[in-house]
Tab-separated table of C-alpha atoms in Angstrom:
chain	number	residue	atom	x	y	z
O	1	MET	CA	-14.494	46.780	-24.544
O	2	LYS	CA	-15.570	43.287	-25.252
O	3	PRO	CA	-13.840	40.635	-23.163
O	4	VAL	CA	-11.029	39.043	-25.211
O	5	GLU	CA	-11.644	35.179	-25.200
O	6	ASP	CA	-8.375	33.403	-24.356
O	7	LYS	CA	-6.870	31.966	-27.373
O	8	LYS	CA	-6.877	28.304	-26.965
O	9	VAL	CA	-3.101	27.952	-26.765
O	10	THR	CA	-1.884	25.571	-24.156
O	11	ARG	CA	1.425	24.512	-23.337
O	12	GLU	CA	2.031	21.026	-22.093
O	13	VAL	CA	4.712	20.608	-19.483
O	14	LYS	CA	6.081	17.072	-19.066
O	15	VAL	CA	6.053	15.980	-15.392
O	16	VAL	CA	6.383	12.102	-15.462
O	17	THR	CA	6.532	11.683	-11.733
O	18	ARG	CA	4.967	9.006	-9.401
O	19	VAL	CA	2.366	10.636	-7.446
O	20	LEU	CA	3.582	8.755	-4.425
O	21	ALA	CA	7.300	9.631	-5.036
O	22	VAL	CA	7.624	11.469	-1.765
O	23	ASN	CA	6.476	8.324	0.156
O	24	GLU	CA	8.531	6.194	-1.879
O	25	ARG	CA	11.653	8.185	-1.144
O	26	MET	CA	10.902	8.214	2.540
O	27	ALA	CA	10.308	4.402	2.273
O	28	GLU	CA	13.778	3.904	0.861
O	29	GLN	CA	15.207	6.146	3.590
O	30	ASN	CA	13.480	3.979	6.264
O	31	ARG	CA	14.753	0.859	4.611
O	32	ARG	CA	18.395	2.065	4.566
O	33	ARG	CA	18.080	3.069	8.270
O	34	PHE	CA	16.559	-0.404	9.351
O	35	ALA	CA	19.296	-2.207	7.308
O	36	GLU	CA	22.037	-0.276	8.941
O	37	LYS	CA	20.758	-1.302	12.327
O	38	GLY	CA	20.302	-4.963	11.151
O	39	VAL	CA	16.475	-4.853	11.868
O	40	PHE	CA	14.126	-6.994	9.935
O	41	VAL	CA	10.900	-5.209	9.248
O	42	ILE	CA	7.539	-6.889	8.528
O	43	ASN	CA	4.355	-5.072	7.581
O	44	VAL	CA	1.324	-6.949	8.712
O	45	MET	CA	-1.914	-6.116	7.033
O	46	SER	CA	-5.545	-7.517	7.177
O	47	SER	CA	-9.120	-6.532	7.249
O	48	PRO	CA	-10.541	-5.329	10.729
O	49	GLY	CA	-11.283	-8.276	12.927
O	50	SER	CA	-9.125	-11.010	11.409
O	51	GLY	CA	-7.395	-11.488	14.589
O	52	LYS	CA	-4.098	-9.612	13.611
O	53	THR	CA	-3.439	-8.383	17.169
O	54	THR	CA	-3.908	-11.615	18.841
O	55	THR	CA	-1.756	-13.422	16.204
O	56	LEU	CA	1.054	-10.983	16.856
O	57	GLN	CA	0.752	-11.290	20.574
O	58	LYS	CA	0.961	-15.025	20.324
O	59	THR	CA	3.781	-14.765	17.863
O	60	LEU	CA	5.827	-12.455	20.152
O	61	GLU	CA	5.298	-14.950	23.023
O	62	ARG	CA	6.983	-17.599	20.791
O	63	ILE	CA	9.905	-15.622	19.516
O	64	MET	CA	10.912	-13.552	22.458
O	65	PRO	CA	13.342	-13.035	23.969
O	66	GLU	CA	15.419	-15.063	21.418
O	67	ILE	CA	14.371	-12.592	18.748
O	68	ARG	CA	14.398	-9.157	20.152
O	69	SER	CA	11.264	-7.446	18.886
O	70	ALA	CA	9.442	-4.147	18.970
O	71	VAL	CA	5.961	-3.267	17.503
O	72	ILE	CA	4.447	-0.186	15.796
O	73	VAL	CA	0.696	-0.217	15.761
O	74	GLY	CA	-1.447	1.740	13.491
O	75	ASP	CA	-4.998	2.437	14.135
O	76	VAL	CA	-7.369	5.138	13.312
O	77	SER	CA	-8.012	5.702	17.070
O	78	THR	CA	-7.668	4.003	20.512
O	79	THR	CA	-4.600	2.293	22.066
O	80	HIS	CA	-6.401	-1.016	22.792
O	81	ASP	CA	-4.160	-2.945	20.437
O	82	ALA	CA	-1.001	-1.452	21.782
O	83	ASP	CA	-2.129	-2.310	25.316
O	84	ARG	CA	-2.584	-5.894	24.348
O	85	LEU	CA	0.694	-6.245	22.673
O	86	ALA	CA	2.643	-4.503	25.514
O	87	VAL	CA	1.769	-7.400	27.752
O	88	THR	CA	4.375	-9.467	25.881
O	89	GLY	CA	7.088	-7.144	27.057
O	90	ALA	CA	8.014	-5.908	23.539
O	91	PRO	CA	8.406	-2.126	23.176
O	92	VAL	CA	5.174	-0.975	21.543
O	93	VAL	CA	4.680	2.493	19.853
O	94	GLN	CA	1.101	3.342	19.044
O	95	VAL	CA	0.153	5.596	16.025
O	96	ASN	CA	-3.259	6.812	15.740
O	97	THR	CA	-3.592	7.923	12.237
O	98	ASP	CA	-6.325	10.442	13.133
O	99	ALA	CA	-3.517	12.638	14.271
O	100	PHE	CA	-2.371	12.533	10.542
O	101	GLY	CA	-5.851	13.001	9.019
O	102	GLY	CA	-7.684	9.685	9.809
O	103	ASP	CA	-5.660	7.878	7.394
O	104	CYS	CA	-6.649	4.447	6.139
O	105	HIS	CA	-3.012	3.240	6.078
O	106	LEU	CA	0.430	3.886	7.537
O	107	ALA	CA	2.694	6.029	5.294
O	108	ALA	CA	6.447	5.967	5.410
O	109	HIS	CA	6.945	9.365	7.227
O	110	VAL	CA	4.656	8.079	10.082
O	111	ILE	CA	6.874	5.052	10.392
O	112	GLU	CA	9.968	7.346	10.366
O	113	LYS	CA	8.626	9.284	13.270
O	114	ALA	CA	7.462	6.254	15.192
O	115	ALA	CA	10.766	4.538	14.802
O	116	ASP	CA	12.504	7.409	16.703
O	117	ALA	CA	10.785	6.060	19.851
O	118	ILE	CA	12.403	2.624	19.417
O	119	ASP	CA	15.970	1.730	20.209
O	120	LEU	CA	16.720	0.188	16.826
O	121	GLY	CA	20.158	-1.004	18.026
O	122	ALA	CA	18.614	-3.197	20.642
O	123	ILE	CA	16.167	-5.206	18.383
O	124	ASP	CA	16.301	-7.739	15.532
O	125	LEU	CA	12.750	-7.447	14.442
O	126	LEU	CA	10.264	-4.606	14.049
O	127	ILE	CA	6.782	-5.573	13.490
O	128	ILE	CA	4.284	-3.064	12.008
O	129	GLU	CA	0.663	-3.726	12.429
O	130	ASN	CA	-0.969	-1.689	9.822
O	131	VAL	CA	-4.395	-0.205	9.915
O	132	GLY	CA	-7.153	-2.835	9.377
O	133	ASN	CA	-7.862	-2.355	5.611
O	134	LEU	CA	-7.206	-4.561	2.613
O	135	VAL	CA	-7.060	-1.686	0.069
O	136	CYS	CA	-5.043	1.274	0.922
O	137	PRO	CA	-2.078	-0.215	2.894
O	138	ALA	CA	-1.097	-1.978	-0.359
O	139	GLU	CA	-0.288	1.315	-2.029
O	140	PHE	CA	2.105	2.568	0.541
O	141	ASP	CA	5.660	1.243	0.816
O	142	ILE	CA	6.889	1.920	4.387
O	143	GLY	CA	10.391	0.537	4.160
O	144	GLU	CA	9.573	-3.005	5.190
O	145	ASP	CA	11.491	-6.214	4.275
O	146	ALA	CA	8.352	-8.595	4.028
O	147	ARG	CA	4.547	-8.162	3.878
O	148	VAL	CA	2.186	-10.468	5.514
O	149	VAL	CA	-1.595	-10.585	5.104
O	150	VAL	CA	-3.909	-11.971	7.763
O	151	LEU	CA	-7.354	-13.205	6.775
O	152	SER	CA	-9.797	-15.234	8.945
O	153	VAL	CA	-12.158	-18.151	8.142
O	154	THR	CA	-15.033	-15.842	9.544
O	155	GLU	CA	-14.440	-13.733	6.454
O	156	GLY	CA	-15.476	-14.686	2.775
O	157	GLU	CA	-13.573	-17.215	0.941
O	158	ASP	CA	-13.269	-14.762	-1.948
O	159	LYS	CA	-11.437	-12.059	-0.090
O	160	PRO	CA	-8.213	-12.714	-2.095
O	161	VAL	CA	-9.890	-12.072	-5.391
O	162	LYS	CA	-11.836	-9.180	-4.109
O	163	TYR	CA	-8.536	-7.487	-2.887
O	164	PRO	CA	-5.921	-8.894	-5.580
O	165	ALA	CA	-3.452	-5.924	-5.234
O	166	MET	CA	-3.076	-6.758	-1.560
O	167	PHE	CA	-2.641	-10.492	-2.036
O	168	ARG	CA	-0.291	-9.941	-4.924
O	169	LEU	CA	1.832	-7.841	-2.924
O	170	CYS	CA	2.371	-9.983	0.231
O	171	ASP	CA	5.090	-12.514	0.864
O	172	ALA	CA	2.881	-14.800	2.996
O	173	ALA	CA	-0.731	-15.147	4.142
O	174	LEU	CA	-1.959	-16.292	7.510
O	175	LEU	CA	-5.439	-18.027	7.463
O	176	ASN	CA	-6.596	-17.478	10.946
O	177	LYS	CA	-9.288	-18.774	13.294
O	178	ILE	CA	-9.137	-22.297	11.870
O	179	ASP	CA	-10.349	-23.645	15.291
O	180	LEU	CA	-13.819	-22.242	14.164
O	181	LEU	CA	-13.960	-24.368	10.984
O	182	PRO	CA	-16.205	-27.045	12.570
O	183	TYR	CA	-18.932	-24.393	13.225
O	184	LEU	CA	-18.730	-22.771	9.809
O	185	ASP	CA	-19.580	-23.608	6.220
O	186	TYR	CA	-16.204	-22.121	5.269
O	187	ASP	CA	-14.635	-23.714	2.150
O	188	LYS	CA	-10.945	-23.600	3.260
O	189	ALA	CA	-9.641	-25.264	0.021
O	190	GLN	CA	-11.491	-22.630	-2.005
O	191	ALA	CA	-10.015	-19.759	0.039
O	192	VAL	CA	-6.496	-21.217	-0.398
O	193	GLY	CA	-7.238	-21.741	-4.147
O	194	TYR	CA	-8.197	-18.142	-4.451
O	195	ILE	CA	-4.983	-16.905	-2.727
O	196	HIS	CA	-3.041	-19.009	-5.174
O	197	GLN	CA	-5.125	-17.761	-8.081
O	198	VAL	CA	-4.085	-14.277	-7.273
O	199	HIS	CA	-0.488	-15.113	-5.952
O	200	PRO	CA	0.594	-18.611	-7.218
O	201	GLY	CA	3.125	-20.173	-4.841
O	202	MET	CA	2.585	-17.751	-1.920
O	203	PRO	CA	3.069	-19.602	1.410
O	204	VAL	CA	-0.281	-19.828	3.307
O	205	PHE	CA	-0.116	-20.736	6.967
O	206	GLU	CA	-3.364	-22.153	8.436
O	207	ILE	CA	-3.217	-21.081	12.078
O	208	SER	CA	-5.368	-20.488	15.130
O	209	ALA	CA	-3.911	-17.823	17.219
O	210	ARG	CA	-6.301	-18.716	19.977
O	211	SER	CA	-5.566	-22.460	20.188
O	212	GLY	CA	-1.951	-22.255	18.874
O	213	GLU	CA	-2.548	-24.726	16.035
O	214	GLY	CA	-0.288	-24.078	13.147
O	215	MET	CA	1.554	-21.375	14.904
O	216	GLU	CA	4.956	-23.218	14.706
O	217	ALA	CA	5.137	-23.300	11.007
O	218	TRP	CA	4.407	-19.531	10.719
O	219	VAL	CA	6.837	-18.742	13.420
O	220	GLY	CA	9.439	-20.956	11.683
O	221	TRP	CA	8.986	-18.965	8.436
O	222	LEU	CA	9.397	-15.667	10.309
O	223	ARG	CA	12.472	-16.868	12.275
O	224	GLU	CA	14.096	-17.841	9.045
O	225	ARG	CA	13.366	-14.554	7.436
O	226	VAL	CA	14.684	-12.577	10.358
O	227	SER	CA	17.948	-14.601	10.588
O	228	SER	CA	18.613	-14.410	6.761
O	229	LYS	CA	18.602	-10.654	7.055
O	230	LEU	CA	20.942	-10.685	10.120
O	231	LYS	CA	23.335	-12.802	8.213
O	232	ALA	CA	23.134	-10.806	5.034
O	233	PRO	CA	25.575	-8.025	4.781
O	234	SER	CA	23.759	-4.658	4.837
E	1	MET	CA	-9.971	5.549	0.342
E	2	HIS	CA	-7.039	7.796	0.531
E	3	GLU	CA	-7.924	9.744	-2.727
E	4	MET	CA	-7.749	12.970	-0.679
E	5	GLY	CA	-4.172	12.523	0.158
E	6	ILE	CA	-3.457	11.523	-3.519
E	7	ALA	CA	-5.218	14.729	-4.637
E	8	LEU	CA	-2.945	16.870	-2.404
E	9	GLN	CA	0.084	15.153	-3.760
E	10	ILE	CA	-0.981	15.730	-7.236
E	11	ILE	CA	-1.314	19.545	-6.456
E	12	ASP	CA	1.983	19.648	-4.878
E	13	ILE	CA	3.703	17.951	-7.746
E	14	ALA	CA	1.788	19.902	-10.523
E	15	VAL	CA	2.364	23.244	-8.731
E	16	ALA	CA	6.204	22.594	-8.522
E	17	SER	CA	6.136	21.737	-12.184
E	18	ILE	CA	4.746	25.197	-13.543
E	19	PRO	CA	7.763	26.917	-15.368
E	20	PRO	CA	8.700	30.309	-13.735
E	21	ASP	CA	7.523	32.283	-16.660
E	22	LEU	CA	3.999	30.913	-16.310
E	23	ARG	CA	3.587	31.286	-12.534
E	24	SER	CA	0.233	33.310	-12.962
E	25	ALA	CA	-1.107	31.104	-15.608
E	26	ARG	CA	-4.012	28.768	-15.199
E	27	ILE	CA	-3.539	25.052	-15.444
E	28	GLU	CA	-6.270	23.617	-17.651
E	29	ARG	CA	-5.503	19.958	-17.448
E	30	VAL	CA	-3.570	17.363	-15.517
E	31	ASN	CA	-2.810	14.240	-17.309
E	32	LEU	CA	-2.610	11.256	-15.170
E	33	LYS	CA	-1.996	7.487	-15.702
E	34	ILE	CA	-3.523	5.217	-13.141
E	35	GLY	CA	-3.167	1.514	-13.304
E	36	LYS	CA	-6.034	-0.838	-12.808
E	37	LEU	CA	-4.042	-2.391	-9.791
E	38	ALA	CA	-3.587	0.965	-8.053
E	39	ALA	CA	-6.146	1.341	-5.280
E	40	VAL	CA	-7.477	4.540	-6.664
E	41	VAL	CA	-11.025	5.249	-7.885
E	42	PRO	CA	-10.965	7.855	-10.627
E	43	ASP	CA	-14.411	9.355	-9.711
E	44	SER	CA	-13.375	9.720	-5.968
E	45	LEU	CA	-10.160	11.236	-7.041
E	46	ARG	CA	-11.735	13.806	-9.259
E	47	PHE	CA	-14.220	14.748	-6.403
E	48	CYS	CA	-11.363	15.293	-4.005
E	49	PHE	CA	-9.332	17.064	-6.467
E	50	ASP	CA	-12.004	19.648	-7.110
E	51	ILE	CA	-12.326	20.397	-3.500
E	52	VAL	CA	-8.612	20.568	-2.543
E	53	SER	CA	-7.599	22.502	-5.734
E	54	LYS	CA	-9.735	25.529	-4.871
E	55	ASP	CA	-7.510	28.568	-4.054
E	56	THR	CA	-4.569	26.862	-5.916
E	57	PRO	CA	-3.248	27.346	-9.486
E	58	LEU	CA	-5.107	24.154	-10.192
E	59	ALA	CA	-8.573	25.458	-9.456
E	60	GLY	CA	-10.940	24.457	-12.159
E	61	ALA	CA	-8.405	22.107	-13.904
E	62	GLU	CA	-9.529	18.926	-15.369
E	63	LEU	CA	-8.025	15.624	-14.303
E	64	ALA	CA	-7.448	13.570	-17.399
E	65	ILE	CA	-7.067	10.017	-16.216
E	66	GLU	CA	-5.777	7.287	-18.508
E	67	GLU	CA	-6.412	4.015	-16.851
E	68	THR	CA	-3.797	1.480	-17.806
E	69	PRO	CA	-4.627	-2.286	-18.005
E	70	VAL	CA	-2.732	-4.889	-16.047
E	71	LEU	CA	-0.181	-6.399	-18.542
E	72	ALA	CA	1.725	-9.354	-17.552
E	73	ARG	CA	4.761	-11.404	-18.942
E	74	CYS	CA	5.278	-15.096	-18.106
E	75	LYS	CA	8.819	-15.490	-16.792
E	76	ASP	CA	8.832	-19.108	-17.938
E	77	CYS	CA	7.342	-18.955	-21.540
E	78	ASP	CA	7.623	-15.199	-22.263
E	79	ALA	CA	3.835	-14.964	-23.096
E	80	ARG	CA	2.405	-11.546	-22.602
E	81	TRP	CA	-1.252	-10.908	-22.010
E	82	THR	CA	-3.761	-8.541	-20.361
E	83	ILE	CA	-5.071	-9.505	-16.999
E	84	ALA	CA	-8.793	-8.730	-16.765
E	85	GLU	CA	-9.870	-10.998	-13.919
E	86	PRO	CA	-8.075	-11.571	-10.633
E	87	ALA	CA	-6.178	-14.603	-11.825
E	88	PHE	CA	-2.463	-14.385	-12.130
E	89	THR	CA	-1.440	-17.542	-13.915
E	90	CYS	CA	0.017	-17.846	-17.413
E	91	PRO	CA	-2.767	-18.914	-19.746
E	92	GLY	CA	-0.288	-20.722	-21.975
E	93	CYS	CA	1.916	-22.814	-19.675
E	94	GLN	CA	0.146	-22.284	-16.242
E	95	SER	CA	3.177	-20.888	-14.631
E	96	GLY	CA	2.675	-18.407	-11.644
E	97	ALA	CA	5.954	-16.854	-12.149
E	98	LEU	CA	4.815	-13.543	-13.612
E	99	GLU	CA	6.180	-10.025	-14.109
E	100	ILE	CA	3.594	-7.295	-13.979
E	101	LEU	CA	4.580	-4.962	-16.845
E	102	SER	CA	2.014	-2.249	-16.212
E	103	GLY	CA	-1.179	-1.694	-14.104
E	104	ARG	CA	0.389	-0.290	-10.933
E	105	GLU	CA	0.915	3.173	-12.231
E	106	LEU	CA	-0.054	6.239	-10.267
E	107	ASP	CA	1.797	8.861	-12.324
E	108	ILE	CA	1.353	12.518	-13.285
E	109	VAL	CA	2.339	12.577	-17.064
E	110	SER	CA	2.003	16.219	-17.771
E	111	ILE	CA	0.223	19.479	-17.041
E	112	GLU	CA	-1.351	21.715	-19.643
E	113	ILE	CA	-1.104	25.394	-19.035
E	114	ALA	CA	-3.316	28.106	-20.725
E	115	GLN	CA	-1.036	30.393	-22.655
E	116	GLY	CA	-3.728	32.686	-23.947
E	117	GLU	CA	-3.892	36.467	-23.393
E	118	SER	CA	-3.083	37.261	-19.831
E	119	HIS	CA	-6.350	37.522	-18.226
E	120	GLU	CA	-7.759	39.147	-15.120
E	121	THR	CA	-8.411	36.792	-12.328
E	122	GLY	CA	-11.545	36.976	-10.467
E	123	GLY	CA	-14.072	36.856	-13.373
E	124	GLY	CA	-14.416	40.038	-15.403
């Protein structure tokens, strides 16, 4: 018998679903949980080597114990960042994404699990240090209240226009390592111009986590955001 | 960079969308809408999808990807335009207060299921 060719009849079934719907639902669940506990959550993103961990370490030194803080640190592997942050006395939860498939970003379900290890009732601020990557973390809502991107003057001035999705998404940018400017041919005005080309009006804090220069303005912004959530009815 | 995870999500959603009377049918095509601002590379996604769809009802299915442009609206002067370069300022009034109307999609629009003669599986 001759094999019968399939008649080319196809049925189209409408789906119309966000591919990341599962993550987005989980992120909303995280957001509600954090709001109930009155915890302000900040998602800190950057490329590798921008000085994100040092910046957070120096930030924690300035805001604690007045703002009770905890940190979730995402890395593909190692606990080096968590070890450095634990020195500040803040509870630190390390998430190695290789346990979740070597992910390039933190997803909402990872945060949900990591948050179980933190006494949310005892903190005002949860800092989430995302995996060093300017592409993927921008796609994954994790239930945060604010997003901050750290870039440094040892990277190209054009990072913002190379990674526009990340810079569009964030609420503030930290331009780190400005103590190195005398030794570099870095065009700071151009870098800030690129940030504002992608995200007009976004606050840019020029800092040196190492020397402490500019840190007060950034910490002031963070303090204000944390207290505005604490005051707001959840 | 996370196209593998996206491919797995697509398979989960597509398999769950197969109507009960077509459980053994073959899915020919998955129609997707992916915005230019979504951090997804269509070629990488197809590559990953082909690997992870083996041994699922989506094996051999085509990923039809419609890439949607970044459309913006100016909140100040109501101008609408397509953003082709990473510059997010209104070309009319220079305002930076924009609403992104499209370009961040990462949606499964539909699946197309073969409804021909029921055929033996395993190549005959």
